[in-house]
Amino acid sequence: MNPRADVLLITVTKVESTAVLQVFREATGNESHPTQIDNRTYQDLGVINGARVFMSQSQMGSGASQQTVQKGIAALSPRAVIMVGIAFGVNAAKQSIGDILVSQQLWLYELQRVGTNKEGRLEILPRGARPHASSSLVSLFQVAEHDWDESVAKVRSGLVLSGDKLVDNVDFHAQLRAFEAEAIGGEMEGAGLYVACQEEKVDWILVKAICDWGDGNKAQDKEARQRLAAHNAATFVLHALQQASLAPEVEIRRAPWRGLATVSQPAADAATSSGRYTHSSLPTQPYFFGREKELAIIADALAPESRNWGVLIDGPGGMGKTALAIRAGHLAPVEHFPRKIFLSAKGRELTSAGEQPLHDFMLPNFMSLLSELARELGEEGIARTPPDERANTVRRVLTDNKQALIVIDNVETFDEPERVRLYQFLNRLPGTCKAIVTSRRRTDIDARIIRLSRLASKDALDLIKELAKTNRHLSRATEKDWQELYGISGGNPLIIKWVAGQLGRTGSNCRTIEQACAYMKAAPPDNDPLEFIFGDLLDTFTESETSVLAALTHFTQPARVEWLAHLSGLSHLTAQTALEDLADRALLVSDEAARTFVLPPLAATFLRHKRPEAIAQTGDRLTARAYALAMENGYRNYQRFPRMEAEWPTIAAALPLFLQGANDRLQDLCEILNVFLEYSGRWDDWLFLSEQAEERALGAKDFYTAGWRAYVAGEVYGLRREAAHVLACAARCEAHWQEENGGTREKAYTTHLRGLAHHLEGNNDIAIVAFKKFLELQRRHAPESIDVGRGLNSLAHAELASGDYDAADRHFREALRIAKMINDEASIASLMCNLTDIAIARQDWPAAEELARKSLAMSEPLGRLQLIGKNCYVLAEALLKQNQSQGALPYARRAIDIFTQLRQPARVKTAQTVLQECEGIGDE
């Protein structure tokens, strides 16, 4: 009678066999024993952690290894076959000779079609053969990796290239890597291992270490490199077997589906209690980032005391619902779930080369799902029971003390009646079982519901860093490039992976993230990631849904239902219903009360390509409404600024459309919005609008208006204290106005802008000369005008900075007199606030307090945040200096809030110092 093996190790070369024999002999202290079976010699390596281990040596090539494995399985009936040996690496910059490779998947390049392209060069056309190693063995080696000493060798799990064609040529190596950029290495016998084990339904995995780079440079130190690699691979396999047992007391029954092993009762309970073995058909997961909050919610829902059947994870396509479900499944306690079963209704996947069908794994309906679940439970006969009895039969099997966690992926592919039946089945799961379901369609069910949205920035960057380990183009990109990738992807992990996959891929011609992002915007139909995510939804949209979606494409901030109803030409109720139905399909994001909605940027990009007519129609309505709102509430209508604030998202959404429209209307809008944008602290919007309108005016040869837009941009940069940009704007003003033969007033304002830049740089003597020149030019036309007041104010600031307090006080007060004479409330409030600077410089705290209170009372109705923030700061400091710390506290806190909103870190820091002094005195 032949001996029985628990584990069969397969080697190919003499150096590999020698390494295995040496490593296992040193571990056990026993010599191996050769055993002859059917004219083939097997080495009995003894018992490791309760599991009996044999080794057999094959010849080179996948055909030879297939025969060796088939004969070994027939002779020894092993539970698992592990191929151990040497491989080539793919990235000398990030890998080292001796690094260990564990196959989670193989890419069988010899099963691909190989030909030549038009240039006569080698061409490889992938046909999708990417088998997964057995999940139980992958899990075993992942556990082993946690306790592995990486000073011996680094371990990396992932996709391994495999085929009979020897990879010892730079061109061929590059061709392979171009198609499978995520590959971690390659070898020649894994394909045979897979085919044999697939036929015999035996668990398999490949563990090899790097001995060269497959680049034709193997001669130097070849034997030493091969010995090191073989030794490291054998050592890691031994380490894994010592960490987790494949001992015979855990009864394993082979499932006929996909070669997966199932653990039967009661042996599974014993295995679980020892913590050594559990059945899991969950896919392997080489990396996972973030989602800590969601994982905690899932863990709570899967707890035995939880009274629902589990968790539904819904959200837009590509957001990582499947990855989260798999991660949560791996983390679920083994003592609660000795069985973890993965079932998928997914019919397609997106790769770097485009959409690929998943015919072999898709479960098309509820009945097929029940049949597959039964097979995973070791009850294959249930698939032959009448359909109307199958659900109850499976439920009784689960009730029969079978603790199981069932992960069901992509149930939105089921028809509505099928989904209803599935949820009815899950509602009747026994208490010992739980489920995790993923879907793009939201449903009110008896389970915890997680709405999955974009990855957080840190988690997305961690994902990009991981992808960069095997993508040289991505690794060369800067942190700024990675941030750009995060932005354009909308934090969608599938899009991030797709964009990364285009870098260096044959056919995309993308070498930078910028090129890959541009490629995504104009992707071909057969490789369009947005079509993959959103394309199947197009035919499901009603006319009302298309209209509200078209309206939403214009908004980047949450949009209220009443706005969208107006733009789409629908009643409020019809728009609300359409928006809620779209949110149920995870296409929109809404607040809890369903009063505001946001369309993710990627979906908006897709709709612009697919529904341009509807978007143009809503765009016309949007610009008309925005212009009317601005006209009614803009200019210096301070009392109407609260209405402008409430409606700003509508106006902001229309700005890109105005920038594409008629120049005259755009320039009018700029004049209407200037004061509101300054006072409300929307300096980013103000600067963007001014500079874009400047470009638009130049395109229309409207040089006069272009000069004023450049001047306004300079004013914004002045508020930000960015002197170099102010000077650049002054140069543009001068150039534009020279084209238009500008007069004295335009020359004066160019001089004023340069004076502002010199003041910001600390060159106050030069600034004073410039401001006096500005005043001289302005007084020729109107001695007591707003322009003269502006010049006096600027001159006083420069004089104050240079230490001439008397001159500064005189010029501030002269400007204040002019402002009062022409009844300019905004200038009066501003100049009173500026006078506090002189009071503070002279340490006249009562005067500073009085002026600040008067200025604050006037600036509050104007809504001028910069002025309000400064007055609050002055009051806080003045009160503190007068030993009124408690009275100073609210002003200091409000100043910090406003300066933070205005993105003025220096002012925030100064206000925080005052706040800390107030709080310190209060504590005493």
Coordinates of C-alpha atoms in Angstrom, one line a residue, residues 439-726:
S439 CA -24.5 46.1 -4.5
R440 CA -24.6 49.3 -6.5
R441 CA -28.4 49.5 -5.8
R442 CA -29.6 50.7 -2.4
T443 CA -32.3 48.7 -0.6
D444 CA -34.0 49.0 2.7
I445 CA -33.4 45.7 4.3
D446 CA -32.9 44.0 7.7
A447 CA -29.2 44.6 7.8
R448 CA -26.6 47.3 8.5
I449 CA -26.1 49.4 5.4
I450 CA -22.8 51.0 4.5
R451 CA -22.8 53.7 1.8
L452 CA -19.3 53.5 0.4
S453 CA -17.8 56.7 -1.0
R454 CA -14.4 57.9 -2.2
L455 CA -11.2 56.8 -0.5
A456 CA -9.7 59.3 1.9
S457 CA -6.6 61.1 0.5
K458 CA -4.1 59.3 2.7
D459 CA -5.6 55.9 1.9
A460 CA -5.6 56.6 -1.8
L461 CA -1.9 57.7 -1.6
D462 CA -1.1 54.6 0.2
L463 CA -2.7 52.6 -2.6
I464 CA -0.8 54.6 -5.2
K465 CA 2.5 53.9 -3.3
E466 CA 1.7 50.2 -3.3
L467 CA 1.0 50.2 -7.1
A468 CA 4.2 52.2 -7.6
K469 CA 6.2 49.3 -6.3
T470 CA 5.7 47.4 -9.5
N471 CA 5.2 50.3 -11.9
R472 CA 8.4 52.2 -12.7
H473 CA 6.5 55.1 -14.4
L474 CA 4.3 55.6 -11.4
S475 CA 7.3 55.4 -9.0
R476 CA 9.0 58.2 -10.9
A477 CA 6.0 60.5 -10.5
T478 CA 6.1 63.2 -7.9
E479 CA 3.8 63.5 -4.8
K480 CA 2.0 66.3 -6.7
D481 CA 1.4 63.9 -9.6
W482 CA -0.1 61.4 -7.2
Q483 CA -2.3 64.1 -5.7
E484 CA -3.5 64.9 -9.3
L485 CA -4.3 61.3 -9.9
Y486 CA -6.3 61.2 -6.6
G487 CA -8.2 64.3 -7.7
I488 CA -9.1 63.3 -11.2
S489 CA -10.1 59.8 -10.1
G490 CA -12.4 61.2 -7.5
G491 CA -10.9 58.9 -4.9
N492 CA -12.2 55.9 -6.9
P493 CA -9.7 53.0 -6.3
L494 CA -10.7 51.2 -9.5
I495 CA -10.0 54.4 -11.6
I496 CA -6.7 54.8 -9.7
K497 CA -5.6 51.3 -10.6
W498 CA -6.8 51.7 -14.2
V499 CA -4.9 54.9 -14.7
A500 CA -1.8 53.4 -13.2
G501 CA -2.2 50.4 -15.5
Q502 CA -2.0 52.6 -18.5
L503 CA 1.5 53.8 -17.6
G504 CA 3.9 52.0 -19.9
R505 CA 1.1 49.7 -21.4
T506 CA 1.5 48.9 -25.0
G507 CA -1.3 50.7 -26.9
S508 CA -1.9 53.6 -24.5
N509 CA 1.4 55.4 -25.1
C510 CA 1.2 56.9 -21.6
R511 CA 4.4 57.5 -19.7
T512 CA 3.1 60.1 -17.2
I513 CA 0.1 60.5 -15.0
E514 CA -0.9 63.6 -16.9
Q515 CA -0.9 61.6 -20.2
A516 CA -2.8 58.7 -18.5
C517 CA -5.4 61.1 -17.2
A518 CA -5.8 62.7 -20.6
Y519 CA -6.1 59.2 -22.1
M520 CA -9.0 58.5 -19.7
K521 CA -10.9 61.6 -20.8
A522 CA -10.7 60.4 -24.4
A523 CA -10.5 56.6 -23.8
P524 CA -11.4 54.3 -26.7
P525 CA -14.8 52.5 -26.4
D526 CA -13.1 49.1 -25.8
N527 CA -11.1 50.5 -22.8
D528 CA -13.2 53.2 -21.3
P529 CA -13.3 52.9 -17.5
L530 CA -16.2 55.4 -17.2
E531 CA -18.2 53.2 -19.6
F532 CA -17.4 50.2 -17.5
I533 CA -18.6 51.9 -14.3
F534 CA -21.6 53.9 -15.6
G535 CA -22.4 52.6 -19.1
D536 CA -24.9 49.9 -18.0
L537 CA -27.0 52.6 -16.3
L538 CA -27.7 54.8 -19.3
D539 CA -30.6 52.8 -20.6
T540 CA -32.2 52.8 -17.2
F541 CA -32.6 56.6 -16.9
T542 CA -36.1 58.0 -17.3
E543 CA -36.5 61.4 -19.0
S544 CA -36.9 63.1 -15.6
E545 CA -33.8 61.4 -14.3
T546 CA -31.8 62.5 -17.4
S547 CA -32.9 66.0 -16.8
V548 CA -31.9 66.3 -13.2
L549 CA -28.6 64.5 -13.9
A550 CA -27.9 67.1 -16.7
A551 CA -28.6 69.8 -14.2
L552 CA -26.3 68.3 -11.6
T553 CA -23.3 68.0 -13.9
H554 CA -22.9 71.8 -13.5
F555 CA -22.5 71.7 -9.7
T556 CA -19.4 70.7 -7.7
Q557 CA -21.1 71.5 -4.3
P558 CA -24.3 70.0 -2.9
A559 CA -27.3 71.3 -4.9
R560 CA -30.7 71.9 -3.5
V561 CA -33.7 70.2 -5.0
E562 CA -35.4 73.5 -5.8
W563 CA -32.4 74.6 -7.9
L564 CA -32.3 71.4 -9.8
A565 CA -36.1 71.4 -10.4
H566 CA -35.8 74.9 -11.9
L567 CA -32.9 74.0 -14.2
S568 CA -34.4 70.7 -15.3
G569 CA -37.9 72.3 -15.9
L570 CA -39.6 69.8 -13.6
S571 CA -41.9 70.2 -10.6
H572 CA -40.3 70.0 -7.2
L573 CA -42.0 66.6 -6.5
T574 CA -40.9 65.1 -9.8
A575 CA -37.4 66.3 -9.4
Q576 CA -37.3 65.0 -5.8
T577 CA -38.5 61.5 -6.9
A578 CA -36.0 61.3 -9.7
L579 CA -33.1 62.3 -7.5
E580 CA -34.0 59.8 -4.8
D581 CA -34.3 57.0 -7.3
L582 CA -30.9 57.9 -8.7
A583 CA -29.4 57.9 -5.2
D584 CA -30.9 54.5 -4.6
R585 CA -28.7 53.3 -7.6
A586 CA -25.7 54.8 -5.8
L587 CA -25.2 57.3 -8.6
L588 CA -25.7 60.4 -6.4
V589 CA -24.7 61.4 -3.0
S590 CA -27.3 63.0 -0.8
D591 CA -27.6 64.4 2.7
E592 CA -29.6 62.4 5.2
A593 CA -32.8 64.5 4.6
A594 CA -32.4 64.1 0.8
R595 CA -32.6 67.9 0.4
T596 CA -29.2 68.3 -1.4
F597 CA -27.5 66.1 -4.0
V598 CA -24.1 65.8 -5.5
L599 CA -23.1 64.0 -8.7
P600 CA -19.6 62.5 -8.5
P601 CA -17.1 64.2 -10.9
L602 CA -16.5 61.0 -12.9
A603 CA -20.2 60.5 -13.5
A604 CA -20.5 64.1 -14.6
T605 CA -17.6 63.6 -17.1
F606 CA -19.3 60.5 -18.4
L607 CA -22.7 62.3 -18.9
R608 CA -21.1 65.2 -20.7
H609 CA -19.9 62.7 -23.3
K610 CA -23.2 60.8 -23.5
R611 CA -25.9 63.4 -23.0
P612 CA -24.5 66.7 -24.3
E613 CA -27.9 68.0 -25.5
A614 CA -29.6 67.7 -22.2
I615 CA -26.6 69.3 -20.4
A616 CA -26.6 72.2 -22.9
Q617 CA -30.3 72.9 -22.2
T618 CA -29.9 73.0 -18.4
G619 CA -26.7 75.1 -18.9
D620 CA -28.7 77.8 -20.7
R621 CA -31.2 77.9 -17.8
L622 CA -28.4 77.9 -15.3
T623 CA -26.6 81.0 -16.8
A624 CA -29.8 82.9 -17.1
R625 CA -30.7 82.2 -13.4
A626 CA -27.2 83.0 -12.2
Y627 CA -27.0 86.3 -14.1
A628 CA -30.3 87.4 -12.7
L629 CA -29.3 86.6 -9.2
A630 CA -26.0 88.5 -9.6
M631 CA -27.7 91.5 -11.1
E632 CA -30.3 91.7 -8.3
N633 CA -27.9 91.1 -5.4
G634 CA -24.4 92.2 -6.6
Y635 CA -22.4 95.4 -7.0
R636 CA -22.5 97.3 -3.6
N637 CA -25.9 96.0 -2.5
Y638 CA -24.5 95.0 0.9
Q639 CA -27.9 94.4 2.4
R640 CA -28.6 91.8 -0.4
F641 CA -25.3 89.9 0.1
P642 CA -27.0 87.3 2.4
R643 CA -29.2 86.3 -0.5
M644 CA -26.1 86.1 -2.7
E645 CA -24.5 83.9 -0.1
A646 CA -27.4 81.5 0.0
E647 CA -27.5 81.3 -3.8
W648 CA -23.8 81.3 -4.4
P649 CA -23.6 77.5 -5.4
T650 CA -25.8 78.3 -8.3
I651 CA -23.7 81.2 -9.5
A652 CA -20.5 79.3 -8.9
A653 CA -21.8 76.4 -11.0
A654 CA -22.5 78.9 -13.9
L655 CA -19.0 80.5 -13.9
P656 CA -17.4 77.9 -16.2
L657 CA -20.3 78.5 -18.7
F658 CA -19.9 82.3 -18.5
L659 CA -16.1 81.8 -19.2
Q660 CA -17.0 79.9 -22.4
G661 CA -19.7 82.4 -23.5
A662 CA -19.7 86.0 -24.8
N663 CA -16.9 88.2 -23.5
D664 CA -19.1 91.3 -22.8
R665 CA -21.4 89.3 -20.6
L666 CA -18.5 87.8 -18.7
Q667 CA -16.8 91.1 -18.1
D668 CA -20.1 92.6 -16.8
L669 CA -20.4 89.6 -14.4
C670 CA -16.9 90.3 -13.1
E671 CA -17.9 93.9 -12.2
I672 CA -21.1 92.7 -10.6
L673 CA -19.3 90.2 -8.4
N674 CA -16.1 92.0 -7.4
V675 CA -17.2 93.5 -4.1
F676 CA -19.2 90.4 -3.0
L677 CA -16.2 88.1 -3.7
E678 CA -13.9 90.3 -1.7
Y679 CA -16.2 90.9 1.2
S680 CA -17.3 87.2 1.5
G681 CA -13.6 86.0 1.5
R682 CA -14.0 84.0 -1.7
W683 CA -10.6 85.1 -2.9
D684 CA -9.9 81.8 -4.7
D685 CA -13.0 82.3 -6.8
W686 CA -12.3 86.0 -7.3
L687 CA -8.8 85.4 -8.5
F688 CA -9.8 82.5 -10.8
L689 CA -12.6 84.5 -12.3
S690 CA -10.4 87.6 -12.8
E691 CA -7.5 85.8 -14.4
Q692 CA -9.7 83.7 -16.7
A693 CA -11.7 86.7 -17.7
E694 CA -8.4 88.5 -18.5
E695 CA -7.5 85.6 -20.9
R696 CA -11.0 85.8 -22.4
A697 CA -10.7 89.5 -23.0
L698 CA -7.3 89.1 -24.6
G699 CA -8.9 86.5 -26.9
A700 CA -11.5 89.1 -27.9
K701 CA -8.8 91.8 -28.3
D702 CA -10.5 93.7 -25.5
F703 CA -7.2 95.0 -24.1
Y704 CA -8.7 97.8 -21.9
T705 CA -10.9 95.3 -19.9
A706 CA -8.0 92.8 -19.8
G707 CA -5.9 95.4 -18.0
W708 CA -8.6 95.9 -15.4
R709 CA -9.0 92.2 -14.8
A710 CA -5.2 92.0 -14.3
Y711 CA -5.4 94.9 -11.9
V712 CA -8.1 93.1 -9.8
A713 CA -6.0 89.9 -9.8
G714 CA -3.1 92.0 -8.4
E715 CA -5.4 93.3 -5.7
V716 CA -6.3 89.7 -4.7
Y717 CA -2.6 88.8 -4.6
G718 CA -2.1 91.9 -2.4
L719 CA -4.6 90.6 0.1
R720 CA -2.7 87.4 0.1
R721 CA 0.6 89.3 0.6
E722 CA 2.2 87.7 -2.5
A723 CA 4.4 90.5 -3.8
A724 CA 5.9 88.8 -6.8
H725 CA 2.5 88.0 -8.2
V726 CA 1.4 91.6 -7.6

